[in-house]
Amino acid sequence: DQQVKQNSPSLSVQEGRISILNCDYTNSMFDYFLWYKKYPAEGPTFLISISSIKDKNEDGRFTVFLNKSAKHLSLHIVPSQPGDSAVYFCAASAQGGSEKLVFGKGTKLTVNP
Amino acid sequence: GAVVSQHPSWVICKSGTSVKIECRSLDFQATTMFWYRQFPKQSLMLMATSNEGSKATYEQGVEKDKFLINHASLTLSTLTVTSAHPEDSSFYICSARVPGRKAFFGQGTRLTVV
């Protein structure tokens, strides 16, 4: 049973445009969500997080939106840069983030120059 | 920011031997560390939760006698893959949760069993 789903295995966008990565979850106990970026053969790097008390969190070019009723979150990257090309994982946790992280399968983003 | 160091970054071992992977939190104390495994093009799958000073909690389907976890101090957790077989070849990643929210990850260890 996949509790965190990233239904798009890959996404390709043009440099300077917006990248939108989507994530759906099924467990209503999840109340803390994170996005990680991962390069091949490296550990994931934290990007941005959001608590369920918010519906939006912004950090520079990265914005995460949370729609609790739809159990959906998205990561917006604007403007996209070639260096953003990586695999992006969505992760969720319960108990205000103190529980273990459950990851989606990831979306491979390619930003073309 | 908080840093988690994982060593070695890659290792090749013969079938039947054991391999130890270290995970250190460099500038914070981690009472809990997590060990993940990632197969190619798959998600990170939690293997076990390592608690300082107590036994690790293993996820369903993970053999605790094969994947030995020791969390002897607040800054070090080790994962030992015992009697490794080719099917154990994978990418192993540790993480430590900063009290609060974020989890920081080690660089990962690519294990190849030949």
mmCIF file of C-alpha atoms in Angstrom, chain B:
data_model
loop_
_atom_site.group_PDB
_atom_site.id
_atom_site.type_symbol
_atom_site.label_atom_id
_atom_site.label_comp_id
_atom_site.label_asym_id
_atom_site.label_seq_id
_atom_site.Cartn_x
_atom_site.Cartn_y
_atom_site.Cartn_z
ATOM 1 C CA GLY B 1 23.300 23.372 8.992
ATOM 2 C CA ALA B 2 23.212 19.924 10.460
ATOM 3 C CA VAL B 3 25.409 17.414 8.694
ATOM 4 C CA VAL B 4 25.228 13.658 8.570
ATOM 5 C CA SER B 5 28.289 11.796 7.386
ATOM 6 C CA GLN B 6 28.096 8.280 6.035
ATOM 7 C CA HIS B 7 31.060 6.027 5.376
ATOM 8 C CA PRO B 8 32.077 4.352 3.152
ATOM 9 C CA SER B 9 30.474 5.879 0.075
ATOM 10 C CA TRP B 10 30.938 2.673 -1.859
ATOM 11 C CA VAL B 11 32.071 -0.833 -1.088
ATOM 12 C CA ILE B 12 32.510 -4.052 -3.010
ATOM 13 C CA CYS B 13 32.571 -7.261 -1.036
ATOM 14 C CA LYS B 14 32.565 -10.968 -1.675
ATOM 15 C CA SER B 15 29.460 -13.012 -1.138
ATOM 16 C CA GLY B 16 29.325 -14.381 2.391
ATOM 17 C CA THR B 17 31.319 -11.601 4.012
ATOM 18 C CA SER B 18 30.014 -8.833 6.261
ATOM 19 C CA VAL B 19 30.088 -5.112 5.637
ATOM 20 C CA LYS B 20 29.761 -2.305 8.157
ATOM 21 C CA ILE B 21 28.400 1.128 7.252
ATOM 22 C CA GLU B 22 28.781 4.067 9.616
ATOM 23 C CA CYS B 23 26.497 7.025 10.035
ATOM 24 C CA ARG B 24 27.591 10.016 12.083
ATOM 25 C CA SER B 25 25.810 13.206 13.019
ATOM 26 C CA LEU B 26 28.568 15.797 12.962
ATOM 27 C CA ASP B 27 27.171 18.816 14.757
ATOM 28 C CA PHE B 28 24.157 17.609 16.635
ATOM 29 C CA GLN B 29 23.109 14.736 18.836
ATOM 30 C CA ALA B 30 20.749 12.298 17.207
ATOM 31 C CA THR B 31 18.807 10.093 19.556
ATOM 32 C CA THR B 32 17.174 8.531 16.529
ATOM 33 C CA MET B 33 18.688 7.607 13.213
ATOM 34 C CA PHE B 34 17.027 5.911 10.306
ATOM 35 C CA TRP B 35 18.371 3.448 7.773
ATOM 36 C CA TYR B 36 16.927 3.365 4.263
ATOM 37 C CA ARG B 37 17.557 1.240 1.227
ATOM 38 C CA GLN B 38 16.989 2.289 -2.331
ATOM 39 C CA PHE B 39 16.784 -0.004 -5.329
ATOM 40 C CA PRO B 40 17.264 1.491 -8.796
ATOM 41 C CA LYS B 41 14.368 3.719 -9.821
ATOM 42 C CA GLN B 42 12.563 2.955 -6.586
ATOM 43 C CA SER B 43 11.718 4.965 -3.551
ATOM 44 C CA LEU B 44 13.680 5.080 -0.339
ATOM 45 C CA MET B 45 12.395 2.271 1.809
ATOM 46 C CA LEU B 46 12.811 2.519 5.550
ATOM 47 C CA MET B 47 14.603 -0.540 6.893
ATOM 48 C CA ALA B 48 14.888 0.271 10.552
ATOM 49 C CA THR B 49 14.868 2.977 13.160
ATOM 50 C CA SER B 50 17.960 3.123 15.302
ATOM 51 C CA ASN B 51 17.521 4.374 18.843
ATOM 52 C CA GLU B 52 20.498 5.322 20.951
ATOM 53 C CA GLY B 53 20.990 2.915 23.808
ATOM 54 C CA SER B 54 18.226 0.524 22.841
ATOM 55 C CA LYS B 55 17.359 -2.051 20.229
ATOM 56 C CA ALA B 56 16.555 -0.954 16.730
ATOM 57 C CA THR B 57 13.027 -1.161 15.417
ATOM 58 C CA TYR B 58 12.853 -3.017 12.128
ATOM 59 C CA GLU B 59 10.254 -2.597 9.421
ATOM 60 C CA GLN B 60 8.208 -5.560 8.341
ATOM 61 C CA GLY B 61 10.121 -7.879 6.063
ATOM 62 C CA VAL B 62 13.570 -6.681 7.102
ATOM 63 C CA GLU B 63 15.705 -9.425 8.658
ATOM 64 C CA LYS B 64 17.131 -8.097 11.894
ATOM 65 C CA ASP B 65 19.724 -10.858 12.073
ATOM 66 C CA LYS B 66 20.991 -9.953 8.653
ATOM 67 C CA PHE B 67 20.993 -6.179 9.038
ATOM 68 C CA LEU B 68 22.523 -5.500 12.432
ATOM 69 C CA ILE B 69 22.101 -1.991 13.736
ATOM 70 C CA ASN B 70 24.026 -0.503 16.606
ATOM 71 C CA HIS B 71 23.469 2.998 17.947
ATOM 72 C CA ALA B 72 26.091 3.140 20.643
ATOM 73 C CA SER B 73 26.320 6.892 20.992
ATOM 74 C CA LEU B 74 24.321 10.004 20.222
ATOM 75 C CA THR B 75 26.427 10.662 17.157
ATOM 76 C CA LEU B 76 27.044 7.234 15.662
ATOM 77 C CA SER B 77 24.877 4.469 14.267
ATOM 78 C CA THR B 78 26.208 1.507 12.323
ATOM 79 C CA LEU B 79 24.540 -0.895 9.933
ATOM 80 C CA THR B 80 26.238 -4.250 9.393
ATOM 81 C CA VAL B 81 25.121 -6.368 6.480
ATOM 82 C CA THR B 82 26.015 -9.889 7.565
ATOM 83 C CA SER B 83 26.728 -12.753 5.193
ATOM 84 C CA ALA B 84 26.081 -10.479 2.239
ATOM 85 C CA HIS B 85 24.654 -11.896 -0.962
ATOM 86 C CA PRO B 86 24.323 -10.334 -4.422
ATOM 87 C CA GLU B 87 20.660 -9.522 -3.755
ATOM 88 C CA ASP B 88 21.826 -7.253 -0.920
ATOM 89 C CA SER B 89 23.519 -5.026 -3.467
ATOM 90 C CA SER B 90 21.808 -1.698 -3.154
ATOM 91 C CA PHE B 91 22.164 1.908 -2.104
ATOM 92 C CA TYR B 92 21.936 2.339 1.664
ATOM 93 C CA ILE B 93 21.232 5.731 3.179
ATOM 94 C CA CYS B 94 21.079 6.847 6.778
ATOM 95 C CA SER B 95 19.348 9.883 8.172
ATOM 96 C CA ALA B 96 19.157 11.628 11.496
ATOM 97 C CA ARG B 97 16.264 13.697 12.643
ATOM 98 C CA VAL B 98 17.066 17.072 14.103
ATOM 99 C CA PRO B 99 14.875 17.549 17.156
ATOM 100 C CA GLY B 100 11.973 19.347 15.594
ATOM 101 C CA ARG B 101 11.379 18.439 12.041
ATOM 102 C CA LYS B 102 13.925 18.029 9.322
ATOM 103 C CA ALA B 103 15.735 14.818 8.558
ATOM 104 C CA PHE B 104 19.249 15.135 7.243
ATOM 105 C CA PHE B 105 20.689 12.390 5.127
ATOM 106 C CA GLY B 106 24.095 10.892 4.732
ATOM 107 C CA GLN B 107 25.765 10.669 1.354
ATOM 108 C CA GLY B 108 24.710 7.060 0.938
ATOM 109 C CA THR B 109 26.681 3.845 0.485
ATOM 110 C CA ARG B 110 26.654 1.886 -2.725
ATOM 111 C CA LEU B 111 27.096 -1.775 -1.787
ATOM 112 C CA THR B 112 27.988 -4.282 -4.463
ATOM 113 C CA VAL B 113 28.233 -7.923 -3.493
ATOM 114 C CA VAL B 114 30.070 -10.124 -5.962
#
